[in-house]
Amino acid sequence: MSRAEQPSVLIVEDEPAQREVLAYNLTAEGFDVSQAENGEEALLLVNEAQPDVIVLDWMLPNVSGIEVCRRLKSNAKTRGVPIIMLSARAEEVDRVRGLETGADDYVVKPYSVVELMARVRSQLRRSRPASVGERLEYADIVLDSETHKVTRGEHPLKLGPTEFRLLSAFMEKPGRVWSREQLLDRVWGRDIYVDTRTVDVHIGRLRKVLCEHGGDDPVRTVRGAGYALG
Ligand code: CA
């Protein structure tokens, strides 16, 4: 799996030992892991590149986990990123819930790594369904991310790996407008330099395959913004 395909997780935890255990396990599970040791750093990182899931500790110096959560959930740009809050005591979890910070899930320390992985995966099923092998459907197009098979109506389609990743991104969020830069980050990976015109070339190829047995072009060009499915 290339880095661009790996689901990304941001760990926000000030205790190095706990952060390392989490990073180790999530990396072993195939996640692209980034780490922040405090709330300020976490907010900066999320602003730079949105992870698919955030594991956020409640007890952090200065800006608390709750405050980080509240800020991310009140910003339209970051609201959709699932957040799993970690806390040392069950009573804290009750308080987080009561505070309505908008966290998507809560885990009490000490937690089992197996349980936390299951929680992360469950959040991914919503935010990045293709990354956990879900079958995606849009109109008459079906994409099976486990077998990498795509069909439109009755016809199996042969997509190149880049076109497959483009279509997965589109089908995870039909209607979402992706800028060329966002598609580059998602499909090619953050660290690879590719000209934005390359995106147009691969969109062209994707369209050609999607329409080779007829049917409308489902990929919409949004002038001045990028591309969207439907
Ligand atoms: Ca902590």
mmCIF file of C-alpha atoms and ligand atoms in Angstrom:
data_model
loop_
_atom_site.group_PDB
_atom_site.id
_atom_site.type_symbol
_atom_site.label_atom_id
_atom_site.label_comp_id
_atom_site.label_asym_id
_atom_site.label_seq_id
_atom_site.Cartn_x
_atom_site.Cartn_y
_atom_site.Cartn_z
ATOM 1 C CA MET A 1 0.000 0.000 0.000
ATOM 2 C CA SER A 2 1.369 3.423 -0.849
ATOM 3 C CA ARG A 3 1.428 6.103 1.781
ATOM 4 C CA ALA A 4 -1.372 8.004 0.104
ATOM 5 C CA GLU A 5 -3.672 5.027 0.464
ATOM 6 C CA GLN A 6 -2.917 4.457 4.116
ATOM 7 C CA PRO A 7 -5.436 5.968 6.468
ATOM 8 C CA SER A 8 -3.812 8.660 8.596
ATOM 9 C CA VAL A 9 -4.091 8.979 12.357
ATOM 10 C CA LEU A 10 -2.934 11.865 14.520
ATOM 11 C CA ILE A 11 -2.014 10.984 18.110
ATOM 12 C CA VAL A 12 -2.174 13.842 20.589
ATOM 13 C CA GLU A 13 -0.631 12.815 23.901
ATOM 14 C CA ASP A 14 1.924 14.582 26.085
ATOM 15 C CA GLU A 15 3.357 11.467 27.748
ATOM 16 C CA PRO A 16 6.102 10.160 25.440
ATOM 17 C CA ALA A 17 5.831 6.521 26.548
ATOM 18 C CA GLN A 18 2.074 6.393 25.885
ATOM 19 C CA ARG A 19 2.462 8.221 22.604
ATOM 20 C CA GLU A 20 5.123 5.784 21.446
ATOM 21 C CA VAL A 21 3.081 2.697 22.301
ATOM 22 C CA LEU A 22 0.167 4.076 20.312
ATOM 23 C CA ALA A 23 2.337 5.154 17.393
ATOM 24 C CA TYR A 24 4.031 1.755 17.318
ATOM 25 C CA ASN A 25 0.763 -0.170 17.245
ATOM 26 C CA LEU A 26 -0.992 2.065 14.752
ATOM 27 C CA THR A 27 2.006 1.995 12.406
ATOM 28 C CA ALA A 28 2.085 -1.804 12.673
ATOM 29 C CA GLU A 29 -1.594 -1.833 11.696
ATOM 30 C CA GLY A 30 -0.793 0.078 8.508
ATOM 31 C CA PHE A 31 -1.665 3.604 9.538
ATOM 32 C CA ASP A 32 0.207 6.711 8.487
ATOM 33 C CA VAL A 33 0.858 8.071 11.978
ATOM 34 C CA SER A 34 1.628 11.628 12.999
ATOM 35 C CA GLN A 35 2.152 12.775 16.597
ATOM 36 C CA ALA A 36 1.643 15.922 18.604
ATOM 37 C CA GLU A 37 2.711 16.382 22.218
ATOM 38 C CA ASN A 38 0.396 19.260 23.008
ATOM 39 C CA GLY A 39 -2.808 20.928 21.890
ATOM 40 C CA GLU A 40 -1.200 23.832 20.017
ATOM 41 C CA GLU A 41 0.906 21.465 17.943
ATOM 42 C CA ALA A 42 -2.151 19.324 17.218
ATOM 43 C CA LEU A 43 -4.147 22.309 15.950
ATOM 44 C CA LEU A 44 -1.250 23.352 13.693
ATOM 45 C CA LEU A 45 -0.874 19.849 12.275
ATOM 46 C CA VAL A 46 -4.580 19.462 11.556
ATOM 47 C CA ASN A 47 -4.598 22.813 9.835
ATOM 48 C CA GLU A 48 -1.722 21.676 7.611
ATOM 49 C CA ALA A 49 -3.181 18.327 6.611
ATOM 50 C CA GLN A 50 -6.331 16.741 7.967
ATOM 51 C CA PRO A 51 -5.875 13.251 9.379
ATOM 52 C CA ASP A 52 -8.591 10.632 8.907
ATOM 53 C CA VAL A 53 -8.883 10.089 12.666
ATOM 54 C CA ILE A 54 -7.546 11.892 15.762
ATOM 55 C CA VAL A 55 -6.765 10.109 19.032
ATOM 56 C CA LEU A 56 -6.796 12.906 21.574
ATOM 57 C CA ASP A 57 -5.774 12.756 25.216
ATOM 58 C CA TRP A 58 -7.873 14.737 27.676
ATOM 59 C CA MET A 59 -4.976 15.740 29.946
ATOM 60 C CA LEU A 60 -2.607 17.962 27.999
ATOM 61 C CA PRO A 61 -0.539 20.939 29.172
ATOM 62 C CA ASN A 62 -1.911 24.424 28.347
ATOM 63 C CA VAL A 63 -4.650 23.794 25.792
ATOM 64 C CA SER A 64 -6.584 20.770 27.089
ATOM 65 C CA GLY A 65 -7.845 17.930 24.946
ATOM 66 C CA ILE A 66 -11.390 19.163 25.447
ATOM 67 C CA GLU A 67 -10.474 22.598 24.167
ATOM 68 C CA VAL A 68 -8.707 21.102 21.119
ATOM 69 C CA CYS A 69 -11.789 19.003 20.452
ATOM 70 C CA ARG A 70 -14.112 21.964 20.835
ATOM 71 C CA ARG A 71 -12.050 24.106 18.459
ATOM 72 C CA LEU A 72 -11.829 21.422 15.801
ATOM 73 C CA LYS A 73 -15.536 20.649 16.018
ATOM 74 C CA SER A 74 -16.554 24.310 15.799
ATOM 75 C CA ASN A 75 -14.550 24.845 12.619
ATOM 76 C CA ALA A 76 -16.454 23.873 9.462
ATOM 77 C CA LYS A 77 -13.212 22.778 7.809
ATOM 78 C CA THR A 78 -12.241 20.274 10.515
ATOM 79 C CA ARG A 79 -15.648 19.323 11.933
ATOM 80 C CA GLY A 80 -15.810 16.095 9.945
ATOM 81 C CA VAL A 81 -12.582 14.606 11.314
ATOM 82 C CA PRO A 82 -13.533 11.915 13.848
ATOM 83 C CA ILE A 83 -12.040 12.390 17.327
ATOM 84 C CA ILE A 84 -11.531 9.640 19.895
ATOM 85 C CA MET A 85 -10.931 11.134 23.342
ATOM 86 C CA LEU A 86 -8.737 9.327 25.860
ATOM 87 C CA SER A 87 -9.167 9.942 29.534
ATOM 88 C CA ALA A 88 -7.793 8.535 32.761
ATOM 89 C CA ARG A 89 -11.082 8.060 34.573
ATOM 90 C CA ALA A 90 -14.598 7.087 33.694
ATOM 91 C CA GLU A 91 -15.946 10.177 35.504
ATOM 92 C CA GLU A 92 -13.963 12.327 33.092
ATOM 93 C CA VAL A 93 -15.630 10.624 30.185
ATOM 94 C CA ASP A 94 -18.984 11.462 31.735
ATOM 95 C CA ARG A 95 -17.855 15.071 31.978
ATOM 96 C CA VAL A 96 -16.620 15.172 28.384
ATOM 97 C CA ARG A 97 -19.978 13.836 27.295
ATOM 98 C CA GLY A 98 -21.729 16.413 29.447
ATOM 99 C CA LEU A 99 -19.611 19.200 27.991
ATOM 100 C CA GLU A 100 -20.773 18.291 24.526
ATOM 101 C CA THR A 101 -17.398 18.756 22.980
ATOM 102 C CA GLY A 102 -18.525 16.814 19.960
ATOM 103 C CA ALA A 103 -16.017 13.987 20.384
ATOM 104 C CA ASP A 104 -17.057 10.954 18.345
ATOM 105 C CA ASP A 105 -15.930 8.328 20.817
ATOM 106 C CA TYR A 106 -14.388 8.036 24.292
ATOM 107 C CA VAL A 107 -11.927 5.528 25.675
ATOM 108 C CA VAL A 108 -10.952 5.210 29.338
ATOM 109 C CA LYS A 109 -7.309 4.583 30.327
ATOM 110 C CA PRO A 110 -5.888 2.076 30.799
ATOM 111 C CA TYR A 111 -7.311 0.728 27.583
ATOM 112 C CA SER A 112 -6.379 -2.366 25.647
ATOM 113 C CA VAL A 113 -4.592 -1.651 22.404
ATOM 114 C CA VAL A 114 -6.876 -4.133 20.648
ATOM 115 C CA GLU A 115 -9.931 -2.219 21.798
ATOM 116 C CA LEU A 116 -8.516 1.138 20.744
ATOM 117 C CA MET A 117 -7.641 -0.226 17.282
ATOM 118 C CA ALA A 118 -11.223 -1.434 16.914
ATOM 119 C CA ARG A 119 -12.504 2.033 17.857
ATOM 120 C CA VAL A 120 -10.155 3.701 15.357
ATOM 121 C CA ARG A 121 -11.302 1.332 12.640
ATOM 122 C CA SER A 122 -14.914 1.977 13.448
ATOM 123 C CA GLN A 123 -14.398 5.732 13.024
ATOM 124 C CA LEU A 124 -12.588 5.112 9.737
ATOM 125 C CA ARG A 125 -15.559 3.172 8.451
ATOM 126 C CA ARG A 126 -17.324 6.538 8.445
ATOM 127 C CA SER A 127 -14.505 8.869 7.414
ATOM 128 C CA ARG A 128 -12.529 6.664 5.000
ATOM 129 C CA PRO A 129 -14.730 3.641 4.181
ATOM 130 C CA ALA A 130 -12.525 2.486 1.299
ATOM 131 C CA SER A 131 -9.487 2.249 3.575
ATOM 132 C CA VAL A 132 -11.164 -0.446 5.668
ATOM 133 C CA GLY A 133 -12.331 -2.520 2.718
ATOM 134 C CA GLU A 134 -15.897 -1.262 2.467
ATOM 135 C CA ARG A 135 -17.855 -1.605 -0.742
ATOM 136 C CA LEU A 136 -18.819 1.797 -2.126
ATOM 137 C CA GLU A 137 -21.733 2.562 -4.393
ATOM 138 C CA TYR A 138 -22.641 5.627 -6.358
ATOM 139 C CA ALA A 139 -25.488 5.502 -8.899
ATOM 140 C CA ASP A 140 -24.658 2.467 -11.078
ATOM 141 C CA ILE A 141 -20.977 2.426 -10.089
ATOM 142 C CA VAL A 142 -19.756 -0.089 -7.504
ATOM 143 C CA LEU A 143 -16.239 -0.051 -6.103
ATOM 144 C CA ASP A 144 -14.994 -2.913 -3.968
ATOM 145 C CA SER A 145 -11.953 -1.632 -2.129
ATOM 146 C CA GLU A 146 -11.014 -5.098 -0.914
ATOM 147 C CA THR A 147 -10.817 -6.785 -4.306
ATOM 148 C CA HIS A 148 -10.058 -3.537 -6.201
ATOM 149 C CA LYS A 149 -12.893 -4.323 -8.618
ATOM 150 C CA VAL A 150 -15.025 -1.634 -10.167
ATOM 151 C CA THR A 151 -18.205 -2.149 -12.140
ATOM 152 C CA ARG A 152 -20.613 0.201 -13.833
ATOM 153 C CA GLY A 153 -23.973 -1.394 -14.439
ATOM 154 C CA GLU A 154 -23.156 -4.846 -15.769
ATOM 155 C CA HIS A 155 -19.709 -3.960 -16.983
ATOM 156 C CA PRO A 156 -16.478 -4.608 -15.104
ATOM 157 C CA LEU A 157 -14.119 -1.655 -15.592
ATOM 158 C CA LYS A 158 -10.354 -1.753 -15.803
ATOM 159 C CA LEU A 159 -8.866 1.183 -13.947
ATOM 160 C CA GLY A 160 -5.194 1.973 -13.441
ATOM 161 C CA PRO A 161 -4.034 2.276 -9.803
ATOM 162 C CA THR A 162 -4.130 6.083 -9.829
ATOM 163 C CA GLU A 163 -7.596 6.210 -11.382
ATOM 164 C CA PHE A 164 -8.760 3.637 -8.823
ATOM 165 C CA ARG A 165 -7.543 5.825 -5.944
ATOM 166 C CA LEU A 166 -9.149 8.899 -7.505
ATOM 167 C CA LEU A 167 -12.467 7.101 -7.812
ATOM 168 C CA SER A 168 -12.225 5.804 -4.212
ATOM 169 C CA ALA A 169 -11.731 9.349 -2.941
ATOM 170 C CA PHE A 170 -14.709 10.578 -4.969
ATOM 171 C CA MET A 171 -16.972 7.704 -3.951
ATOM 172 C CA GLU A 172 -16.234 8.073 -0.264
ATOM 173 C CA LYS A 173 -17.722 11.546 -0.368
ATOM 174 C CA PRO A 174 -20.041 11.993 -3.329
ATOM 175 C CA GLY A 175 -20.732 15.656 -3.998
ATOM 176 C CA ARG A 176 -17.633 16.875 -2.209
ATOM 177 C CA VAL A 177 -15.608 19.285 -4.315
ATOM 178 C CA TRP A 178 -11.933 18.353 -4.303
ATOM 179 C CA SER A 179 -9.291 20.872 -5.296
ATOM 180 C CA ARG A 180 -6.412 19.566 -7.394
ATOM 181 C CA GLU A 181 -4.114 20.028 -4.380
ATOM 182 C CA GLN A 182 -6.419 17.977 -2.148
ATOM 183 C CA LEU A 183 -6.523 15.222 -4.735
ATOM 184 C CA LEU A 184 -2.739 15.295 -5.007
ATOM 185 C CA ASP A 185 -2.404 14.925 -1.224
ATOM 186 C CA ARG A 186 -4.928 12.150 -1.080
ATOM 187 C CA VAL A 187 -4.083 10.161 -4.183
ATOM 188 C CA TRP A 188 -0.369 10.749 -4.702
ATOM 189 C CA GLY A 189 0.669 11.480 -1.115
ATOM 190 C CA ARG A 190 1.794 14.589 0.671
ATOM 191 C CA ASP A 191 5.509 14.189 0.132
ATOM 192 C CA ILE A 192 5.513 13.588 -3.582
ATOM 193 C CA TYR A 193 5.898 16.466 -5.978
ATOM 194 C CA VAL A 194 3.463 16.157 -8.866
ATOM 195 C CA ASP A 195 2.270 18.947 -11.118
ATOM 196 C CA THR A 196 -1.410 19.765 -10.604
ATOM 197 C CA ARG A 197 -1.969 19.255 -14.336
ATOM 198 C CA THR A 198 -1.213 15.579 -13.753
ATOM 199 C CA VAL A 199 -4.506 15.449 -11.865
ATOM 200 C CA ASP A 200 -6.353 16.620 -14.981
ATOM 201 C CA VAL A 201 -4.669 13.928 -17.067
ATOM 202 C CA HIS A 202 -5.765 11.162 -14.687
ATOM 203 C CA ILE A 203 -9.274 12.603 -14.346
ATOM 204 C CA GLY A 204 -9.463 12.415 -18.137
ATOM 205 C CA ARG A 205 -8.459 8.745 -18.056
ATOM 206 C CA LEU A 206 -10.925 7.998 -15.268
ATOM 207 C CA ARG A 207 -13.765 9.617 -17.205
ATOM 208 C CA LYS A 208 -12.891 7.677 -20.323
ATOM 209 C CA VAL A 209 -13.048 4.328 -18.537
ATOM 210 C CA LEU A 210 -16.213 5.211 -16.602
ATOM 211 C CA CYS A 211 -18.005 6.115 -19.839
ATOM 212 C CA GLU A 212 -16.606 3.452 -22.141
ATOM 213 C CA HIS A 213 -19.861 1.478 -22.091
ATOM 214 C CA GLY A 214 -22.034 4.568 -22.266
ATOM 215 C CA GLY A 215 -23.729 6.463 -19.477
ATOM 216 C CA ASP A 216 -23.288 10.022 -18.314
ATOM 217 C CA ASP A 217 -19.950 11.369 -17.154
ATOM 218 C CA PRO A 218 -20.354 11.303 -13.346
ATOM 219 C CA VAL A 219 -17.252 13.454 -12.716
ATOM 220 C CA ARG A 220 -18.104 17.126 -12.620
ATOM 221 C CA THR A 221 -15.584 19.880 -13.287
ATOM 222 C CA VAL A 222 -16.167 22.709 -10.852
ATOM 223 C CA ARG A 223 -14.788 25.824 -12.457
ATOM 224 C CA GLY A 224 -12.060 27.441 -10.398
ATOM 225 C CA ALA A 225 -12.416 24.815 -7.663
ATOM 226 C CA GLY A 226 -11.660 21.317 -8.895
ATOM 227 C CA TYR A 227 -13.670 18.154 -9.318
ATOM 228 C CA ALA A 228 -16.591 16.392 -7.715
ATOM 229 C CA LEU A 229 -18.542 13.185 -8.197
ATOM 230 C CA GLY A 230 -22.110 14.010 -9.127
HETATM 231 CA CA CA B 1 -1.734 13.198 29.022
#
